[in-house]
Amino acid sequence: MMLSKKAVMFLVGCVFLIMSIPAVFASGEDTETTWPFILRNENFAFHERTDALIIDAGKEVVGSSLSVSDFEVHVKAVRKVDPDYVWYDGPREVIDVYTSQVNDVGSPSASGRYIVVDFPDVGWNDGGQTNDEGYTFDSYYTVTYKGSGILFTDGTSVVPDGFVQTGVVSPVLDKFKYDNFEGLDYSYFYNEEIDEPLPLVVFFHGGGQGNDIYTPIRFSNGGTVWANPENQAKYPTHVLAPRNATTPEAMHKVKGIIDMMIAEGKVDPNRIYITGFSMGGGSTWTFLTTYPDVPAAAAPLCPAGGPGSVENALKVAYLPIWTFVDEGDFLLDLVVNNDRIYGPYLNDSLLTILPENRLNNPPYNGHVFDGHAVWLPVYNEYVHPERGMLIDWLFSKSKIRDIEEVEVHTLPGVAPALPDTVVVHVNDNAVGIVEEERQVVWEEIDPNQYGVDGPGVFTVKGTVEGVVEKIEATVIVEFRNRIPDLKEMVENLDLVHGNKQALLVKLEQAERFLNDPKQDKSKQAVNMLETFIQQVNNFVKPGKLTKEQAQELTEAARETIRFING
């Protein structure tokens, strides 16, 4: 059968197409080579920066096939609240490119699905920072691949056609939320892992850093450092960062937010810490003079303000206050003068003057910042020779200074009589420590705890009115020598003379062992009482004793054994 010329040409075309398929797969050419990437931000001590971008290649890439020179990155940063304002439109410096098995920075591997394009951690006006002049930016990145091909571990390779930005990740800042209370903007962080009232840090930002709701927690980490994982592990807490709160009227709203958090069971009212820097240090003092009885401690940093009057200073005469300033700060004289004038009225106040604002840890590695930046070392690195770091000092403070120790004694089988109230020593910020009698509700006690076979000494937890932390009462069960009682109990039993004598003999023998003046025969006394218990139980089966009678005798004997054994 002869094929037409058209049929032959069609068959030849099909054969060519089939033969070319393996070559297409071998070269790694895909119909879709536009890869997604995310921005990875980090809130460093000075400000938040885009630390890297992470490309999802879809499958394992050979790390050695990547080079810094292969990637060109451009960023356009516009104000979040005014997208027409372009703050930066230019290149980003690429300092490293590596593969990773995880969709995050800091875990390089020989191969991985993710390609991390790393940028400098430190820089100014290089397109990396996410905020400036009190405004936060939306940053739009463009990635261009200039290499000859990206190699996969399966032997294929590809030249990506392009990359598309799909998101932004900032691990700590992403946990903050934004809200408004009666016209006051604020951001806040909740520790969602612990379901009980926690301390609250109230952070007031500096001047010029609140032109939008996002920047107060992005310019420096004064608001976010408390939420860092390492600090949350040590000091679980919530954070509140009001925006542009500088007046007593604004402090009423801040107090309203705090009250709301307390009412929701989030915040421990005895552990509220107030801090801020520069204008925020002045706001710290405005809050203290408006609501002097609220904080457990305060830390105004290079504060642009102070008590303002002796009357205001006396309102917080016993509040723990730690003030910081740098020798090169333009506010140094103001801070020192406030301390000189009002310090004598503040009984728990310390002013620390730093010689310079140096950050030694990466990424700053010894960089010395402007004199008006004392918050950088204080919130992040500075260690006082006696107090330690500011965070350690703050979280050691509570308005509850001490609670009366509770110790009660009881007898076996008798429920302990725990007190209805306890004495609580509370720090009144104006007058010092005062005693208050407060109601306490104790947890239910298992009767076995105070039984003959119980531990002898145990604790009971209680909830004190207005106090988050549980208190513990120590219960001591006093075991007695019940041999005289046992002898009387046996005498009153309706037993034949021989059985009664058999029990009395054992009790008298145990008593002689206990009272031996020459040597310790407590072990023999215990053995004799155990023999007594055995004989008592043997009298139950033939009906010589009821179960109730045997139980009463046995418990008294066992209590005596506990008494002997101490």
Coordinates of C-alpha atoms in Angstrom, one line a residue:
M1 CA 0.0 0.0 0.0
M2 CA 1.5 3.3 -1.1
L3 CA 1.3 6.4 1.3
S4 CA 0.6 9.8 -0.1
K5 CA 3.3 12.5 0.1
K6 CA 1.3 14.4 2.8
A7 CA 1.0 11.3 4.9
V8 CA 4.7 10.6 4.8
M9 CA 5.5 14.2 5.8
F10 CA 3.1 13.9 8.7
L11 CA 4.7 10.7 10.0
V12 CA 8.2 12.2 9.7
G13 CA 7.0 15.3 11.7
C14 CA 5.6 13.1 14.5
V15 CA 8.8 11.0 14.7
F16 CA 10.8 14.2 15.0
L17 CA 8.5 15.6 17.7
I18 CA 8.7 12.4 19.7
M19 CA 12.4 12.2 19.4
S20 CA 12.8 15.8 20.6
I21 CA 10.8 15.3 23.8
P22 CA 13.6 13.8 25.9
A23 CA 15.9 16.6 24.9
V24 CA 13.4 19.2 26.1
F25 CA 13.1 17.5 29.5
A26 CA 16.9 17.0 29.7
S27 CA 17.5 20.8 29.3
G28 CA 15.1 21.6 32.1
E29 CA 13.0 23.9 30.0
D30 CA 9.6 24.4 31.6
T31 CA 6.6 26.3 30.3
E32 CA 6.5 28.2 33.7
T33 CA 9.8 29.5 34.9
T34 CA 8.6 32.6 36.9
W35 CA 9.4 31.9 40.5
P36 CA 7.8 33.5 43.5
F37 CA 9.8 35.1 46.3
I38 CA 9.1 36.7 49.7
L39 CA 10.9 39.5 51.5
R40 CA 12.4 38.5 54.8
N41 CA 12.5 41.5 57.2
E42 CA 14.2 41.8 60.5
N43 CA 13.6 44.4 63.3
F44 CA 17.2 45.2 64.2
A45 CA 18.1 47.4 67.2
F46 CA 18.2 50.6 65.1
H47 CA 15.3 49.9 62.6
E48 CA 13.6 47.2 60.6
R49 CA 15.3 46.2 57.4
T50 CA 14.7 43.8 54.5
D51 CA 17.4 41.4 55.4
A52 CA 17.0 39.0 52.4
L53 CA 14.6 37.8 49.8
I54 CA 13.8 34.1 49.5
I55 CA 13.0 32.5 46.1
D56 CA 11.0 29.3 45.9
A57 CA 12.5 27.3 43.0
G58 CA 10.0 24.5 43.4
K59 CA 12.6 21.7 43.6
E60 CA 16.1 21.0 44.9
V61 CA 18.7 23.5 43.5
V62 CA 22.5 22.8 43.6
G63 CA 23.9 25.6 45.7
S64 CA 27.3 25.7 43.9
S65 CA 25.5 26.7 40.7
L66 CA 24.6 30.0 42.2
S67 CA 26.7 33.1 42.3
V68 CA 26.3 36.7 43.7
S69 CA 27.0 38.1 40.3
D70 CA 24.1 36.1 38.9
F71 CA 21.5 38.3 40.6
E72 CA 20.6 41.9 40.3
V73 CA 18.0 43.4 42.7
H74 CA 16.1 46.6 42.5
V75 CA 13.7 48.1 45.0
K76 CA 11.1 50.8 44.9
A77 CA 10.0 51.9 48.3
V78 CA 6.9 54.1 48.8
R79 CA 5.1 55.4 51.9
K80 CA 2.4 53.0 53.0
V81 CA 0.0 55.8 53.8
D82 CA 1.0 57.8 50.7
P83 CA 2.0 55.5 47.8
D84 CA 2.7 58.5 45.5
Y85 CA 5.6 59.4 47.7
V86 CA 8.7 57.4 46.5
W87 CA 11.4 57.3 49.2
Y88 CA 13.8 55.1 47.3
D89 CA 14.0 53.8 43.7
G90 CA 17.3 52.0 43.1
P91 CA 19.5 48.9 43.5
R92 CA 20.1 46.7 46.6
E93 CA 23.5 45.3 47.2
V94 CA 23.6 41.5 47.1
I95 CA 26.2 40.1 49.5
D96 CA 25.5 36.4 49.4
V97 CA 23.4 33.8 47.6
Y98 CA 22.8 30.3 49.0
T99 CA 20.4 27.4 49.0
S100 CA 18.4 26.4 52.0
Q101 CA 16.1 23.5 52.9
V102 CA 13.8 25.9 54.9
N103 CA 11.9 29.0 53.8
D104 CA 14.0 31.3 56.0
V105 CA 17.4 32.9 56.4
G106 CA 20.3 31.6 58.4
S107 CA 20.3 27.9 57.3
P108 CA 22.5 27.4 54.3
S109 CA 22.8 24.0 52.8
A110 CA 24.6 22.3 49.8
S111 CA 21.3 22.1 48.1
G112 CA 17.7 23.2 48.7
R113 CA 14.4 24.2 47.3
Y114 CA 14.9 27.8 48.4
I115 CA 17.4 30.4 47.1
V116 CA 18.2 33.0 49.7
V117 CA 19.5 36.3 48.2
D118 CA 21.1 38.1 51.2
F119 CA 21.5 41.8 51.7
P120 CA 23.6 43.9 54.2
D121 CA 22.1 43.9 57.7
V122 CA 23.4 47.5 58.3
G123 CA 22.9 50.4 56.0
W124 CA 21.4 53.8 55.7
N125 CA 19.5 55.1 52.6
D126 CA 20.5 52.0 50.7
G127 CA 16.9 50.8 50.1
G128 CA 17.0 48.3 52.9
Q129 CA 15.3 50.1 55.7
T130 CA 11.5 49.9 55.9
N131 CA 10.8 53.3 57.4
D132 CA 12.2 56.8 57.6
E133 CA 11.0 60.2 58.8
G134 CA 8.2 58.6 60.8
Y135 CA 6.7 56.7 57.8
T136 CA 6.7 53.0 57.0
F137 CA 7.2 51.9 53.4
D138 CA 5.8 49.3 51.1
S139 CA 8.8 47.9 49.2
Y140 CA 8.5 46.4 45.7
Y141 CA 11.4 44.3 44.6
T142 CA 12.5 43.3 41.1
V143 CA 14.9 40.4 40.7
T144 CA 16.9 39.8 37.5
Y145 CA 18.8 36.6 36.9
K146 CA 22.0 37.1 34.7
G147 CA 23.6 33.7 35.0
S148 CA 23.9 30.9 32.5
G149 CA 21.5 28.5 34.3
I150 CA 20.4 27.2 37.7
L151 CA 21.2 23.5 38.2
F152 CA 18.8 21.1 39.9
T153 CA 19.9 18.1 41.8
D154 CA 18.2 15.9 39.3
G155 CA 20.6 17.0 36.6
T156 CA 18.3 19.4 34.8
S157 CA 18.9 23.2 34.6
V158 CA 16.9 26.3 33.8
V159 CA 17.2 30.0 33.2
P160 CA 14.3 31.6 35.0
D161 CA 12.2 33.9 32.9
G162 CA 11.4 36.1 36.0
F163 CA 10.5 36.4 39.6
V164 CA 7.4 37.7 41.3
Q165 CA 7.1 39.1 44.9
T166 CA 4.3 37.3 46.8
G167 CA 4.7 38.5 50.4
V168 CA 6.7 40.0 53.2
V169 CA 7.7 38.2 56.4
S170 CA 8.9 39.9 59.6
P171 CA 8.8 37.2 62.3
V172 CA 8.3 39.5 65.4
L173 CA 6.5 42.4 63.8
D174 CA 4.0 40.1 62.1
K175 CA 2.7 39.2 65.6
F176 CA 1.8 42.8 66.4
K177 CA -1.7 44.1 65.6
Y178 CA -3.1 47.6 65.1
D179 CA -6.1 49.2 66.6
N180 CA -7.7 52.5 67.7
F181 CA -9.2 53.4 71.1
E182 CA -11.3 56.6 71.2
G183 CA -9.2 58.2 68.5
L184 CA -5.8 56.9 69.8
D185 CA -3.9 54.6 67.4
Y186 CA -1.9 51.9 69.0
S187 CA -0.2 48.6 68.2
Y188 CA 0.0 45.7 70.6
F189 CA 1.5 42.2 71.0
Y190 CA -0.1 39.4 72.9
N191 CA 1.7 36.3 74.1
E192 CA -0.8 33.7 72.9
E193 CA 1.0 30.7 74.5
I194 CA 0.2 31.3 78.1
D195 CA -3.4 31.4 79.2
E196 CA -3.1 33.6 82.3
P197 CA -2.6 37.3 83.1
L198 CA 0.9 38.4 82.1
P199 CA 3.0 41.5 82.7
L200 CA 2.5 44.4 80.2
V201 CA 5.2 46.7 78.8
V202 CA 3.9 50.1 77.7
F203 CA 6.3 51.6 75.2
F204 CA 6.2 55.3 74.1
H205 CA 8.0 56.1 70.9
G206 CA 10.2 59.1 70.2
G207 CA 9.4 62.3 68.4
G208 CA 8.8 62.3 64.7
Q209 CA 8.4 58.5 64.6
G210 CA 4.6 58.4 64.7
N211 CA 3.5 59.8 61.3
D212 CA 1.6 56.6 60.7
I213 CA 0.4 53.7 62.9
Y214 CA 3.2 51.3 61.7
T215 CA 6.4 53.2 62.4
P216 CA 6.4 53.5 66.2
I217 CA 7.4 49.8 66.5
R218 CA 9.7 49.8 63.5
F219 CA 12.0 52.7 64.2
S220 CA 14.3 51.0 66.7
N221 CA 13.1 47.9 68.5
G222 CA 12.1 49.7 71.7
G223 CA 8.6 48.3 71.3
T224 CA 9.4 44.9 69.8
V225 CA 12.5 43.8 71.8
W226 CA 10.2 42.5 74.6
A227 CA 8.4 40.2 72.0
N228 CA 11.6 38.7 70.7
P229 CA 11.5 34.9 71.2
E230 CA 14.5 34.8 73.5
N231 CA 12.9 37.4 75.8
Q232 CA 9.5 35.8 75.6
A233 CA 11.0 32.5 76.7
K234 CA 12.5 34.3 79.8
Y235 CA 9.8 36.9 80.5
P236 CA 6.5 36.1 78.9
T237 CA 4.7 39.4 78.5
H238 CA 2.3 41.5 76.4
V239 CA 3.3 44.8 74.8
L240 CA 1.3 48.1 74.2
A241 CA 2.7 50.8 71.9
P242 CA 0.5 53.9 71.7
R243 CA 1.0 56.4 68.8
N244 CA 1.7 60.0 69.6
A245 CA 0.5 59.8 73.2
T246 CA 2.0 62.8 74.9
T247 CA -0.7 64.6 76.9
P248 CA -2.7 63.7 80.0
E249 CA -5.8 63.4 77.7
A250 CA -3.9 60.8 75.7
M251 CA -2.9 59.0 78.9
H252 CA -6.6 58.6 79.8
K253 CA -7.0 56.6 76.6
V254 CA -3.8 54.6 77.2
K255 CA -5.2 53.8 80.7
G256 CA -8.5 52.8 79.0
I257 CA -6.7 50.3 76.8
I258 CA -4.8 48.9 79.8
D259 CA -8.1 48.6 81.7
M260 CA -9.6 46.7 78.8
M261 CA -6.7 44.3 78.7
I262 CA -7.0 43.7 82.4
A263 CA -10.8 43.1 82.1
E264 CA -10.1 40.6 79.4
G265 CA -7.8 38.6 81.7
K266 CA -4.7 39.4 79.6
V267 CA -2.8 41.7 82.0
D268 CA -1.5 41.3 85.5
P269 CA -2.4 44.7 87.1
N270 CA 0.5 44.4 89.5
R271 CA 3.2 44.1 86.8
I272 CA 2.8 47.0 84.4
Y273 CA 6.0 48.6 83.2
I274 CA 6.2 52.0 81.5
T275 CA 9.1 53.0 79.3
G276 CA 10.0 55.1 76.3
F277 CA 12.8 57.3 74.8
S278 CA 13.2 60.9 74.0
M279 CA 9.6 62.3 73.5
G280 CA 8.5 58.8 74.7
G281 CA 10.6 59.3 77.9
G282 CA 8.6 62.5 78.5
S283 CA 5.4 60.5 77.8
T284 CA 6.6 58.0 80.4
W285 CA 6.6 60.9 82.9
T286 CA 3.3 62.2 81.7
F287 CA 1.8 58.8 82.4
L288 CA 3.4 58.5 85.8
T289 CA 2.0 61.9 86.9
T290 CA -1.4 61.1 85.4
Y291 CA -1.7 57.6 86.8
P292 CA 1.0 57.3 89.5
D293 CA -0.6 54.2 91.1
V294 CA -0.6 52.0 88.0
P295 CA 3.0 51.1 87.2
A296 CA 5.2 48.5 89.0
A297 CA 8.3 50.2 87.6
A298 CA 9.3 52.7 85.0
A299 CA 12.3 53.4 82.7
P300 CA 12.4 56.8 81.0
L301 CA 15.3 56.9 78.5
C302 CA 16.8 60.3 77.6
P303 CA 13.5 61.7 78.6
A304 CA 12.3 65.0 77.1
G305 CA 10.5 65.8 80.4
G306 CA 10.2 64.9 84.0
P307 CA 8.0 65.2 87.1
G308 CA 7.5 68.9 86.6
S309 CA 6.9 69.6 90.2
V310 CA 7.7 68.3 93.7
E311 CA 4.0 67.4 94.0
N312 CA 4.2 65.1 91.0
A313 CA 7.5 63.6 92.2
L314 CA 5.9 62.7 95.6
K315 CA 3.2 60.8 93.8
V316 CA 5.8 58.3 92.7
A317 CA 8.2 58.7 95.7
Y318 CA 8.5 54.9 96.1
L319 CA 8.1 53.7 92.5
P320 CA 11.1 51.9 91.1
I321 CA 12.4 54.3 88.4
W322 CA 15.6 53.8 86.3
T323 CA 16.5 56.7 84.0
F324 CA 19.2 56.6 81.3
V325 CA 21.0 59.2 79.3
D326 CA 24.3 59.4 77.3
E327 CA 27.1 61.9 78.0
G328 CA 26.8 63.2 74.4
D329 CA 23.0 63.7 74.5
F330 CA 21.7 67.2 73.8
L331 CA 19.2 66.4 76.6
L332 CA 21.9 65.6 79.2
D333 CA 21.6 68.8 81.1
L334 CA 17.8 68.6 81.3
V335 CA 17.9 65.0 82.5
V336 CA 20.7 65.7 85.1
N337 CA 18.9 68.8 86.4
N338 CA 15.6 66.9 86.8
D339 CA 17.5 64.3 88.7
R340 CA 19.1 66.9 90.9
I341 CA 15.8 68.7 91.6
Y342 CA 13.5 65.8 92.0
G343 CA 15.8 62.9 92.9
P344 CA 15.8 63.7 96.6
Y345 CA 12.0 63.0 96.6
L346 CA 12.3 59.7 94.7
N347 CA 13.3 57.0 97.1
D348 CA 13.8 54.2 94.5
S349 CA 15.3 56.1 91.6
L350 CA 18.6 55.7 89.7
L351 CA 20.1 57.8 86.9
T352 CA 22.6 56.0 84.8
I353 CA 24.8 58.0 82.4
L354 CA 26.4 56.1 79.6
P355 CA 29.7 57.3 78.1
E356 CA 28.7 56.3 74.5
N357 CA 25.9 54.5 72.7
R358 CA 27.8 51.5 71.4
L359 CA 26.3 48.2 70.1
N360 CA 28.9 45.4 70.2
N361 CA 26.8 42.5 69.0
P362 CA 26.1 41.7 65.3
P363 CA 25.2 43.3 63.0
Y364 CA 26.6 46.5 64.5
N365 CA 29.9 45.1 65.8
G366 CA 31.1 48.0 67.9
H367 CA 29.4 50.8 66.0
V368 CA 28.9 54.0 68.1
F369 CA 25.6 55.8 67.5
D370 CA 24.6 59.4 68.0
G371 CA 24.5 60.6 71.6
H372 CA 20.7 60.8 71.5
A373 CA 20.3 57.1 71.1
V374 CA 20.8 55.7 74.5
W375 CA 17.8 53.3 74.0
L376 CA 19.9 51.2 71.6
P377 CA 22.4 49.8 74.2
V378 CA 19.9 50.0 77.1
Y379 CA 17.2 47.9 75.4
N380 CA 19.6 45.5 73.8
E381 CA 23.0 45.1 75.4
Y382 CA 23.8 47.3 78.4
V383 CA 24.5 45.4 81.6
H384 CA 24.6 47.2 84.9
P385 CA 27.2 45.7 87.3
E386 CA 24.5 45.2 90.0
R387 CA 21.1 45.3 88.3
G388 CA 21.9 43.5 85.1
M389 CA 20.0 44.4 82.0
L390 CA 17.0 46.7 82.0
I391 CA 14.7 43.8 81.1
D392 CA 15.9 41.8 84.0
W393 CA 15.4 44.7 86.4
L394 CA 11.9 45.6 85.1
F395 CA 10.6 42.0 85.3
S396 CA 11.8 41.6 88.9
K397 CA 9.4 44.3 90.0
S398 CA 5.8 43.9 91.2
K399 CA 3.4 46.0 93.2
I400 CA 3.0 42.8 95.3
R401 CA 6.1 42.7 97.4
D402 CA 5.3 39.9 99.8
I403 CA 2.5 37.7 101.0
E404 CA 2.2 36.3 104.5
E405 CA 3.4 32.7 104.8
V406 CA 0.7 30.3 105.8
E407 CA 1.4 27.2 107.9
V408 CA -1.2 25.2 109.6
H409 CA -1.1 22.0 111.7
T410 CA -3.7 19.3 111.7
L411 CA -4.2 15.7 112.9
P412 CA -4.6 12.7 110.8
G413 CA -8.0 12.5 109.2
V414 CA -8.8 16.1 110.2
A415 CA -9.2 18.6 107.3
P416 CA -6.8 21.5 107.9
A417 CA -8.4 24.8 108.9
L418 CA -6.9 27.3 106.4
P419 CA -7.3 31.0 106.9
D420 CA -9.9 33.0 105.0
T421 CA -7.6 36.0 104.6
V422 CA -3.9 36.7 104.3
V423 CA -1.7 39.7 104.8
V424 CA -0.3 41.2 101.5
H425 CA 2.5 43.7 101.4
V426 CA 1.8 46.1 98.5
N427 CA 4.0 48.8 97.2
D428 CA 2.1 52.1 97.2
N429 CA 4.0 54.3 94.8
A430 CA 3.3 57.4 97.0
V431 CA 3.9 56.1 100.5
G432 CA 5.8 52.8 100.2
I433 CA 4.9 49.3 101.4
V434 CA 1.6 48.9 103.1
E435 CA -0.1 45.9 104.6
E436 CA -3.5 44.8 103.2
E437 CA -5.7 41.9 104.4
R438 CA -7.1 40.2 101.4
Q439 CA -9.5 37.3 100.9
V440 CA -8.0 34.0 99.7
V441 CA -9.7 31.0 98.1
W442 CA -8.0 27.6 98.6
E443 CA -8.0 24.7 96.2
E444 CA -9.8 21.6 97.3
I445 CA -7.7 19.2 99.3
D446 CA -7.7 15.4 98.7
P447 CA -8.4 13.8 102.1
N448 CA -5.7 11.3 101.5
Q449 CA -3.2 14.1 101.8
Y450 CA -3.9 14.5 105.5
G451 CA -4.6 10.8 106.2
V452 CA -2.5 8.4 108.1
D453 CA -0.8 7.2 104.9
G454 CA -0.4 10.7 103.6
P455 CA 2.9 12.6 103.1
G456 CA 2.8 14.2 106.5
V457 CA 3.7 17.6 105.1
F458 CA 2.1 19.0 101.9
T459 CA 1.1 22.3 100.3
V460 CA -2.2 23.8 99.2
K461 CA -2.4 26.4 96.5
G462 CA -4.7 29.5 97.0
T463 CA -5.8 32.5 95.0
V464 CA -5.5 35.8 96.7
E465 CA -7.8 38.7 95.8
G466 CA -6.1 40.9 93.2
V467 CA -3.0 38.7 92.9
V468 CA -2.3 36.6 89.8
E469 CA 0.4 34.4 91.3
K470 CA -0.9 31.5 93.4
I471 CA 0.2 31.3 97.1
E472 CA 1.0 28.0 98.9
A473 CA 0.1 27.1 102.4
T474 CA 2.1 24.4 104.2
V475 CA 0.1 21.8 106.0
I476 CA 1.8 19.7 108.7
V477 CA 0.0 16.6 109.9
E478 CA 1.0 15.9 113.5
F479 CA 1.2 12.1 114.1
R480 CA 0.8 11.1 117.7
N481 CA 1.7 8.2 120.0
R482 CA -1.7 6.5 120.2
I483 CA -0.7 3.6 122.4
P484 CA -2.6 4.9 125.5
D485 CA -5.6 5.4 123.3
L486 CA -5.2 1.9 121.8
K487 CA -5.1 0.3 125.3
E488 CA -8.2 2.1 126.3
M489 CA -10.0 1.1 123.0
V490 CA -9.0 -2.5 123.5
E491 CA -10.2 -2.5 127.1
N492 CA -13.6 -1.4 125.9
L493 CA -13.9 -4.1 123.2
D494 CA -16.3 -7.0 123.7
L495 CA -13.7 -9.7 123.5
V496 CA -13.0 -12.8 125.5
H497 CA -10.3 -12.3 128.1
G498 CA -7.6 -14.2 126.2
N499 CA -8.0 -12.3 123.0
K500 CA -8.1 -9.0 124.8
Q501 CA -4.9 -9.8 126.7
A502 CA -3.2 -10.9 123.5
L503 CA -3.7 -7.4 122.1
L504 CA -2.9 -5.6 125.3
V505 CA 0.4 -7.5 125.7
K506 CA 1.6 -6.4 122.3
L507 CA 0.7 -2.8 123.1
E508 CA 2.4 -2.9 126.4
Q509 CA 5.5 -4.5 124.9
A510 CA 5.6 -1.7 122.2
E511 CA 5.3 0.9 124.9
R512 CA 8.3 -0.6 126.8
F513 CA 10.4 -0.6 123.7
L514 CA 9.6 3.1 123.2
N515 CA 10.4 4.0 126.8
D516 CA 13.6 2.0 127.1
P517 CA 16.1 4.5 128.6
K518 CA 19.2 2.6 127.7
Q519 CA 18.9 2.1 124.0
D520 CA 16.8 3.0 121.0
K521 CA 14.3 0.2 120.4
S522 CA 12.0 2.1 118.1
K523 CA 12.4 -0.6 115.4
Q524 CA 11.2 -3.3 117.8
A525 CA 8.3 -1.1 118.8
V526 CA 7.2 -0.7 115.2
N527 CA 7.5 -4.5 114.6
M528 CA 5.3 -5.1 117.7
L529 CA 2.7 -2.6 116.5
E530 CA 2.6 -4.3 113.0
T531 CA 2.1 -7.6 114.8
F532 CA -0.8 -5.9 116.7
I533 CA -2.3 -4.7 113.4
Q534 CA -2.1 -8.2 111.9
Q535 CA -3.8 -9.8 114.9
V536 CA -6.6 -7.2 114.8
N537 CA -7.3 -8.0 111.2
N538 CA -7.2 -11.7 112.0
F539 CA -10.1 -11.1 114.5
V540 CA -12.4 -9.7 111.7
K541 CA -13.0 -13.0 109.8
P542 CA -14.3 -15.0 112.7
G543 CA -16.4 -12.1 113.7
K544 CA -14.6 -11.2 116.9
L545 CA -14.2 -7.6 115.6
T546 CA -16.2 -5.6 113.1
K547 CA -14.5 -4.1 110.1
E548 CA -15.2 -0.6 111.6
Q549 CA -13.5 -1.6 114.9
A550 CA -10.6 -3.1 113.1
Q551 CA -10.2 0.0 111.0
E552 CA -10.2 2.3 114.0
L553 CA -7.6 0.3 115.8
T554 CA -5.4 -0.1 112.7
E555 CA -5.4 3.6 111.9
A556 CA -4.4 4.5 115.4
A557 CA -1.6 1.9 115.3
R558 CA -0.4 3.2 112.0
E559 CA -0.5 6.7 113.2
T560 CA 1.7 5.6 116.1
I561 CA 4.1 4.0 113.7
R562 CA 4.3 7.3 111.7
F563 CA 5.0 9.1 115.0
I564 CA 7.8 6.6 115.9
N565 CA 9.4 6.9 112.4
G566 CA 9.3 10.7 112.6

